[in-house]
mmCIF file of C-alpha atoms in Angstrom:
data_model
loop_
_atom_site.group_PDB
_atom_site.id
_atom_site.type_symbol
_atom_site.label_atom_id
_atom_site.label_comp_id
_atom_site.label_asym_id
_atom_site.label_seq_id
_atom_site.Cartn_x
_atom_site.Cartn_y
_atom_site.Cartn_z
ATOM 1 C CA UNK A 1 -5.274 -23.362 22.736
ATOM 2 C CA UNK A 2 -7.660 -21.801 25.303
ATOM 3 C CA UNK A 3 -10.471 -19.634 23.944
ATOM 4 C CA UNK A 4 -11.887 -16.447 25.466
ATOM 5 C CA UNK A 5 -15.079 -14.674 24.444
ATOM 6 C CA UNK A 6 -14.558 -10.958 24.986
ATOM 7 C CA UNK A 7 -17.669 -8.754 24.873
ATOM 8 C CA UNK A 8 -16.981 -5.060 24.271
ATOM 9 C CA UNK A 9 -20.101 -3.045 25.049
ATOM 10 C CA UNK A 10 -20.334 0.726 24.629
ATOM 11 C CA UNK A 11 -22.937 3.477 24.414
ATOM 12 C CA UNK A 12 -20.716 5.239 21.851
ATOM 13 C CA UNK A 13 -18.683 4.105 18.843
ATOM 14 C CA UNK A 14 -16.603 1.727 20.968
ATOM 15 C CA UNK A 15 -13.263 3.008 19.659
ATOM 16 C CA UNK A 16 -11.969 3.562 23.183
ATOM 17 C CA UNK A 17 -12.873 0.006 24.188
ATOM 18 C CA UNK A 18 -11.203 -1.443 21.116
ATOM 19 C CA UNK A 19 -7.947 0.348 21.900
ATOM 20 C CA UNK A 20 -8.031 -0.674 25.550
ATOM 21 C CA UNK A 21 -8.775 -4.303 24.662
ATOM 22 C CA UNK A 22 -6.024 -4.424 22.069
ATOM 23 C CA UNK A 23 -3.454 -2.984 24.470
ATOM 24 C CA UNK A 24 -4.442 -5.415 27.221
ATOM 25 C CA UNK A 25 -4.535 -8.484 24.969
ATOM 26 C CA UNK A 26 -1.043 -7.708 23.696
ATOM 27 C CA UNK A 27 0.242 -8.801 27.117
ATOM 28 C CA UNK A 28 -0.943 -12.391 26.610
ATOM 29 C CA UNK A 29 0.048 -15.168 24.219
ATOM 30 C CA UNK A 30 -1.371 -18.545 23.309
ATOM 31 C CA UNK A 31 -5.017 -17.528 23.704
ATOM 32 C CA UNK A 32 -7.669 -17.474 20.985
ATOM 33 C CA UNK A 33 -9.817 -14.403 21.589
ATOM 34 C CA UNK A 34 -13.268 -14.130 20.020
ATOM 35 C CA UNK A 35 -14.355 -10.495 20.163
ATOM 36 C CA UNK A 36 -18.016 -9.528 20.251
ATOM 37 C CA UNK A 37 -18.467 -5.824 19.552
ATOM 38 C CA UNK A 38 -21.643 -4.097 20.804
ATOM 39 C CA UNK A 39 -21.564 -0.334 20.079
ATOM 40 C CA UNK A 40 -24.261 2.331 20.597
ATOM 41 C CA UNK A 41 -26.092 0.512 23.410
ATOM 42 C CA UNK A 42 -28.282 3.305 24.714
ATOM 43 C CA UNK A 43 -31.620 1.706 25.545
ATOM 44 C CA UNK A 44 -33.058 -1.098 27.632
ATOM 45 C CA UNK A 45 -34.443 -2.673 24.463
ATOM 46 C CA UNK A 46 -31.015 -2.767 22.852
ATOM 47 C CA UNK A 47 -29.509 -4.349 25.951
ATOM 48 C CA UNK A 48 -32.281 -6.947 25.973
ATOM 49 C CA UNK A 49 -31.458 -7.901 22.372
ATOM 50 C CA UNK A 50 -27.792 -8.567 23.009
ATOM 51 C CA UNK A 51 -27.935 -10.221 26.447
ATOM 52 C CA UNK A 52 -28.934 -13.544 24.928
ATOM 53 C CA UNK A 53 -25.842 -13.559 22.739
ATOM 54 C CA UNK A 54 -23.648 -12.573 25.677
ATOM 55 C CA UNK A 55 -24.934 -15.372 27.900
ATOM 56 C CA UNK A 56 -24.624 -17.936 25.068
ATOM 57 C CA UNK A 57 -20.979 -16.989 24.541
ATOM 58 C CA UNK A 58 -19.763 -16.825 28.102
ATOM 59 C CA UNK A 59 -16.711 -14.731 28.742
ATOM 60 C CA UNK A 60 -15.565 -11.332 30.002
ATOM 61 C CA UNK A 61 -17.807 -8.278 29.546
ATOM 62 C CA UNK A 62 -15.915 -4.984 29.297
ATOM 63 C CA UNK A 63 -18.042 -1.861 29.009
ATOM 64 C CA UNK A 64 -18.196 1.905 28.897
ATOM 65 C CA UNK A 65 -21.739 2.951 29.843
ATOM 66 C CA UNK A 66 -22.581 6.295 31.368
ATOM 67 C CA UNK A 67 -26.345 5.803 31.667
ATOM 68 C CA UNK A 68 -26.763 4.580 35.274
ATOM 69 C CA UNK A 69 -29.941 2.602 34.572
ATOM 70 C CA UNK A 70 -28.515 0.643 31.657
ATOM 71 C CA UNK A 71 -25.272 0.059 33.527
ATOM 72 C CA UNK A 72 -27.105 -1.292 36.577
ATOM 73 C CA UNK A 73 -29.172 -3.582 34.356
ATOM 74 C CA UNK A 74 -26.068 -4.915 32.598
ATOM 75 C CA UNK A 75 -24.173 -5.556 35.829
ATOM 76 C CA UNK A 76 -27.212 -7.148 37.449
ATOM 77 C CA UNK A 77 -27.959 -9.490 34.572
ATOM 78 C CA UNK A 78 -24.302 -10.463 34.175
ATOM 79 C CA UNK A 79 -24.118 -11.181 37.910
ATOM 80 C CA UNK A 80 -27.173 -13.444 37.638
ATOM 81 C CA UNK A 81 -25.486 -15.286 34.776
ATOM 82 C CA UNK A 82 -22.201 -15.404 36.745
ATOM 83 C CA UNK A 83 -20.362 -13.430 34.084
ATOM 84 C CA UNK A 84 -17.541 -11.083 35.117
ATOM 85 C CA UNK A 85 -17.838 -7.408 34.132
ATOM 86 C CA UNK A 86 -15.276 -4.621 33.999
ATOM 87 C CA UNK A 87 -16.004 -0.917 33.609
ATOM 88 C CA UNK A 88 -13.057 0.218 31.509
ATOM 89 C CA UNK A 89 -12.951 3.881 32.516
ATOM 90 C CA UNK A 90 -14.142 3.940 36.150
ATOM 91 C CA UNK A 91 -10.727 4.295 37.778
ATOM 92 C CA UNK A 92 -9.667 7.119 35.456
ATOM 93 C CA UNK A 93 -12.914 9.112 35.640
ATOM 94 C CA UNK A 94 -13.107 8.769 39.419
ATOM 95 C CA UNK A 95 -9.530 10.001 39.802
ATOM 96 C CA UNK A 96 -10.192 12.929 37.468
ATOM 97 C CA UNK A 97 -13.354 13.780 39.389
ATOM 98 C CA UNK A 98 -11.386 13.964 42.644
ATOM 99 C CA UNK A 99 -8.496 15.927 41.157
ATOM 100 C CA UNK A 100 -10.710 18.423 39.314
ATOM 101 C CA UNK A 101 -13.362 18.706 41.987
ATOM 102 C CA UNK A 102 -16.082 18.087 39.399
ATOM 103 C CA UNK A 103 -18.777 15.518 38.840
ATOM 104 C CA UNK A 104 -18.604 13.646 35.528
ATOM 105 C CA UNK A 105 -21.196 14.664 32.943
ATOM 106 C CA UNK A 106 -22.656 11.192 32.365
ATOM 107 C CA UNK A 107 -22.849 11.510 28.595
ATOM 108 C CA UNK A 108 -21.746 9.091 25.907
ATOM 109 C CA UNK A 109 -18.366 9.608 24.308
ATOM 110 C CA UNK A 110 -17.618 10.898 20.889
ATOM 111 C CA UNK A 111 -21.105 10.390 19.508
ATOM 112 C CA UNK A 112 -23.009 12.584 21.946
ATOM 113 C CA UNK A 113 -23.396 15.175 19.234
ATOM 114 C CA UNK A 114 -22.874 15.450 15.488
ATOM 115 C CA UNK A 115 -20.169 18.089 15.753
ATOM 116 C CA UNK A 116 -17.801 19.421 13.101
ATOM 117 C CA UNK A 117 -15.164 16.811 13.914
ATOM 118 C CA UNK A 118 -17.651 14.008 13.202
ATOM 119 C CA UNK A 119 -18.585 15.364 9.799
ATOM 120 C CA UNK A 120 -14.918 16.041 8.982
ATOM 121 C CA UNK A 121 -14.119 12.413 9.680
ATOM 122 C CA UNK A 122 -16.968 11.204 7.466
ATOM 123 C CA UNK A 123 -15.703 13.460 4.688
ATOM 124 C CA UNK A 124 -12.160 12.144 5.163
ATOM 125 C CA UNK A 125 -13.331 8.532 4.879
ATOM 126 C CA UNK A 126 -15.310 9.267 1.709
ATOM 127 C CA UNK A 127 -12.355 11.085 0.156
ATOM 128 C CA UNK A 128 -9.922 8.300 1.041
ATOM 129 C CA UNK A 129 -12.092 5.535 -0.399
ATOM 130 C CA UNK A 130 -12.583 7.526 -3.623
ATOM 131 C CA UNK A 131 -8.830 8.124 -4.006
ATOM 132 C CA UNK A 132 -7.539 4.611 -3.362
ATOM 133 C CA UNK A 133 -4.947 2.951 -5.600
ATOM 134 C CA UNK A 134 -4.120 6.003 -7.714
ATOM 135 C CA UNK A 135 -7.701 7.023 -8.528
ATOM 136 C CA UNK A 136 -8.744 10.628 -9.224
ATOM 137 C CA UNK A 137 -5.194 11.984 -9.170
ATOM 138 C CA UNK A 138 -6.547 15.343 -10.375
ATOM 139 C CA UNK A 139 -7.913 15.908 -6.861
ATOM 140 C CA UNK A 140 -4.831 14.911 -4.864
ATOM 141 C CA UNK A 141 -4.094 18.538 -3.990
ATOM 142 C CA UNK A 142 -7.145 18.384 -1.688
ATOM 143 C CA UNK A 143 -5.585 15.548 0.348
ATOM 144 C CA UNK A 144 -3.780 15.925 3.645
ATOM 145 C CA UNK A 145 -1.516 12.951 2.975
ATOM 146 C CA UNK A 146 -0.533 10.921 -0.086
ATOM 147 C CA UNK A 147 0.973 7.481 0.499
ATOM 148 C CA UNK A 148 3.194 5.954 -2.189
ATOM 149 C CA UNK A 149 4.682 2.476 -2.258
ATOM 150 C CA UNK A 150 5.015 -0.728 -4.218
ATOM 151 C CA UNK A 151 2.254 -3.309 -4.123
ATOM 152 C CA UNK A 152 1.507 -4.897 -0.712
ATOM 153 C CA UNK A 153 3.095 -2.225 1.478
ATOM 154 C CA UNK A 154 -0.228 -1.708 3.333
ATOM 155 C CA UNK A 155 -1.125 1.551 1.606
ATOM 156 C CA UNK A 156 -4.892 1.005 1.580
ATOM 157 C CA UNK A 157 -5.402 -0.201 5.181
ATOM 158 C CA UNK A 158 -3.084 2.546 6.449
ATOM 159 C CA UNK A 159 -5.061 5.105 4.437
ATOM 160 C CA UNK A 160 -8.365 3.906 5.876
ATOM 161 C CA UNK A 161 -6.969 3.958 9.415
ATOM 162 C CA UNK A 162 -5.776 7.539 8.913
ATOM 163 C CA UNK A 163 -9.138 8.513 7.425
ATOM 164 C CA UNK A 164 -10.827 7.298 10.595
ATOM 165 C CA UNK A 165 -8.594 9.758 12.418
ATOM 166 C CA UNK A 166 -9.856 12.574 10.184
ATOM 167 C CA UNK A 167 -7.115 12.762 7.537
ATOM 168 C CA UNK A 168 -7.925 12.894 3.829
ATOM 169 C CA UNK A 169 -5.593 10.352 2.264
ATOM 170 C CA UNK A 170 -4.835 9.319 -1.304
ATOM 171 C CA UNK A 171 -2.509 6.465 -2.166
ATOM 172 C CA UNK A 172 -0.716 5.357 -5.307
ATOM 173 C CA UNK A 173 1.117 2.161 -6.222
ATOM 174 C CA UNK A 174 4.689 2.644 -7.404
ATOM 175 C CA UNK A 175 5.173 0.529 -10.525
ATOM 176 C CA UNK A 176 8.395 0.865 -12.590
ATOM 177 C CA UNK A 177 6.561 0.070 -15.838
ATOM 178 C CA UNK A 178 3.849 2.660 -15.133
ATOM 179 C CA UNK A 179 5.224 5.966 -13.815
ATOM 180 C CA UNK A 180 2.886 8.053 -11.634
ATOM 181 C CA UNK A 181 1.161 11.131 -13.082
ATOM 182 C CA UNK A 182 3.382 14.235 -13.125
ATOM 183 C CA UNK A 183 0.916 15.919 -10.745
ATOM 184 C CA UNK A 184 2.379 13.813 -7.923
ATOM 185 C CA UNK A 185 5.620 15.783 -8.072
ATOM 186 C CA UNK A 186 3.869 19.160 -8.063
ATOM 187 C CA UNK A 187 1.766 18.691 -4.934
ATOM 188 C CA UNK A 188 1.981 21.543 -2.421
ATOM 189 C CA UNK A 189 -0.674 21.007 0.243
ATOM 190 C CA UNK A 190 -0.456 17.247 0.906
ATOM 191 C CA UNK A 191 2.493 15.549 2.542
ATOM 192 C CA UNK A 192 3.746 12.685 0.362
ATOM 193 C CA UNK A 193 5.081 9.726 2.368
ATOM 194 C CA UNK A 194 6.879 6.740 0.882
ATOM 195 C CA UNK A 195 6.184 3.288 2.326
ATOM 196 C CA UNK A 196 8.862 0.669 1.878
ATOM 197 C CA UNK A 197 9.637 -2.813 3.148
ATOM 198 C CA UNK A 198 12.299 -5.493 2.876
ATOM 199 C CA UNK A 199 12.213 -7.397 -0.433
ATOM 200 C CA UNK A 200 12.285 -10.764 1.352
ATOM 201 C CA UNK A 201 9.257 -9.856 3.426
ATOM 202 C CA UNK A 202 7.516 -8.457 0.360
ATOM 203 C CA UNK A 203 7.998 -11.691 -1.569
ATOM 204 C CA UNK A 204 6.517 -13.646 1.340
ATOM 205 C CA UNK A 205 3.493 -11.350 1.658
ATOM 206 C CA UNK A 206 2.826 -11.408 -2.072
ATOM 207 C CA UNK A 207 3.146 -15.176 -2.291
ATOM 208 C CA UNK A 208 0.670 -15.597 0.565
ATOM 209 C CA UNK A 209 -1.680 -13.209 -1.188
ATOM 210 C CA UNK A 210 -1.568 -15.238 -4.416
ATOM 211 C CA UNK A 211 -2.162 -18.477 -2.515
ATOM 212 C CA UNK A 212 -5.178 -16.976 -0.759
ATOM 213 C CA UNK A 213 -6.601 -16.167 -4.193
ATOM 214 C CA UNK A 214 -5.853 -19.699 -5.451
ATOM 215 C CA UNK A 215 -3.399 -18.315 -8.002
ATOM 216 C CA UNK A 216 -0.030 -19.738 -9.019
ATOM 217 C CA UNK A 217 2.592 -18.399 -6.581
ATOM 218 C CA UNK A 218 5.399 -18.426 -9.183
ATOM 219 C CA UNK A 219 5.124 -15.262 -11.263
ATOM 220 C CA UNK A 220 7.110 -12.059 -11.834
ATOM 221 C CA UNK A 221 5.036 -10.590 -8.992
ATOM 222 C CA UNK A 222 7.011 -12.701 -6.499
ATOM 223 C CA UNK A 223 10.292 -13.045 -8.394
ATOM 224 C CA UNK A 224 13.029 -12.032 -5.955
ATOM 225 C CA UNK A 225 15.138 -10.142 -8.488
ATOM 226 C CA UNK A 226 12.099 -8.336 -9.860
ATOM 227 C CA UNK A 227 10.943 -7.379 -6.371
ATOM 228 C CA UNK A 228 14.434 -6.094 -5.514
ATOM 229 C CA UNK A 229 14.273 -3.832 -8.565
ATOM 230 C CA UNK A 230 10.813 -2.560 -7.584
ATOM 231 C CA UNK A 231 11.901 -1.665 -4.069
ATOM 232 C CA UNK A 232 15.068 0.068 -5.314
ATOM 233 C CA UNK A 233 13.043 2.024 -7.886
ATOM 234 C CA UNK A 234 10.597 3.208 -5.215
ATOM 235 C CA UNK A 235 13.320 4.173 -2.755
ATOM 236 C CA UNK A 236 15.135 6.138 -5.446
ATOM 237 C CA UNK A 237 11.903 7.988 -6.270
ATOM 238 C CA UNK A 238 11.380 8.863 -2.594
ATOM 239 C CA UNK A 239 14.972 10.086 -2.203
ATOM 240 C CA UNK A 240 14.937 12.120 -5.428
ATOM 241 C CA UNK A 241 11.847 13.985 -4.237
ATOM 242 C CA UNK A 242 12.960 14.293 -0.614
ATOM 243 C CA UNK A 243 9.826 12.531 0.649
ATOM 244 C CA UNK A 244 9.878 11.043 4.157
ATOM 245 C CA UNK A 245 10.021 7.252 4.153
ATOM 246 C CA UNK A 246 8.584 4.714 6.599
ATOM 247 C CA UNK A 247 9.775 1.119 6.627
ATOM 248 C CA UNK A 248 6.697 -1.030 7.299
ATOM 249 C CA UNK A 249 8.569 -4.342 7.489
ATOM 250 C CA UNK A 250 7.995 -4.833 11.206
ATOM 251 C CA UNK A 251 5.221 -2.314 11.800
ATOM 252 C CA UNK A 252 1.533 -2.916 12.343
ATOM 253 C CA UNK A 253 -0.986 -0.735 10.494
ATOM 254 C CA UNK A 254 -1.505 1.273 13.679
ATOM 255 C CA UNK A 255 2.237 1.828 14.128
ATOM 256 C CA UNK A 256 2.651 2.919 10.518
ATOM 257 C CA UNK A 257 -0.285 5.321 10.825
ATOM 258 C CA UNK A 258 1.131 6.754 14.063
ATOM 259 C CA UNK A 259 4.464 7.393 12.325
ATOM 260 C CA UNK A 260 2.664 9.135 9.450
ATOM 261 C CA UNK A 261 0.708 11.317 11.883
ATOM 262 C CA UNK A 262 3.928 12.286 13.673
ATOM 263 C CA UNK A 263 5.497 13.312 10.351
ATOM 264 C CA UNK A 264 2.381 15.277 9.436
ATOM 265 C CA UNK A 265 2.363 17.098 12.773
ATOM 266 C CA UNK A 266 6.076 17.919 12.489
ATOM 267 C CA UNK A 267 5.512 19.291 8.987
ATOM 268 C CA UNK A 268 2.587 21.408 10.149
ATOM 269 C CA UNK A 269 4.617 22.820 13.048
ATOM 270 C CA UNK A 270 7.497 23.531 10.695
ATOM 271 C CA UNK A 271 5.244 25.339 8.257
ATOM 272 C CA UNK A 272 3.724 27.413 11.063
ATOM 273 C CA UNK A 273 7.199 28.345 12.236
ATOM 274 C CA UNK A 274 8.209 29.651 8.810
ATOM 275 C CA UNK A 275 5.213 31.937 8.374
ATOM 276 C CA UNK A 276 5.992 35.675 8.511
ATOM 277 C CA UNK A 277 5.173 37.339 11.805
#
């Protein structure tokens, strides 16, 4: 299998580059991609430190740099090393400049200032980590979203992804032998979303998890009949409480999170529409 070293170099957090790279790489199969992530490159000294690693792991350099001096240095040094470079946003910013009749501001992306949105996201991440796996249920009313689902339905990674988008998220495992706290059914502010999956897929995921931990893969945790009962119990709970449900069987974490955000936005619009004029 061919291998590609992909260097993602940004003067900001690099989130934009990561999304662009992921979308582009999805168009190719049968390639092993080794990603090298270089965020917050804002000085000549920082560029000097990472150039050695870039030249040792030859590949494609994709960047978003607005500082002309650092950009020129990167392109020059990559050209000397015969490494291809791509500026990820040039075509878009140049087109916008022409259409709007404005010069671009030449400032780094989301991190150019510690604004309210930045601090809100930090707070969301802290809240989400503190309220993982059913913890601190007394504070769930402060959440934006509460995810519920049986074990291994990607509750935690989905919660963290949403937190990075600024949402305060709590999550709780649905276990037939251990009912959730009654407070779950009285929540007003947060939107509760049920995550479900096919029992066959769930058995496979759980078995792989046990094997990765060097544990015996033949327990009640992966018993097909037991898993069927768990999934039915969770789905009945979701239906009884009229909570929206997302089937994660064939969804990536990003796709699940996007579906949750859509539900949250629809709920917010609906609530705004019912307010008295």
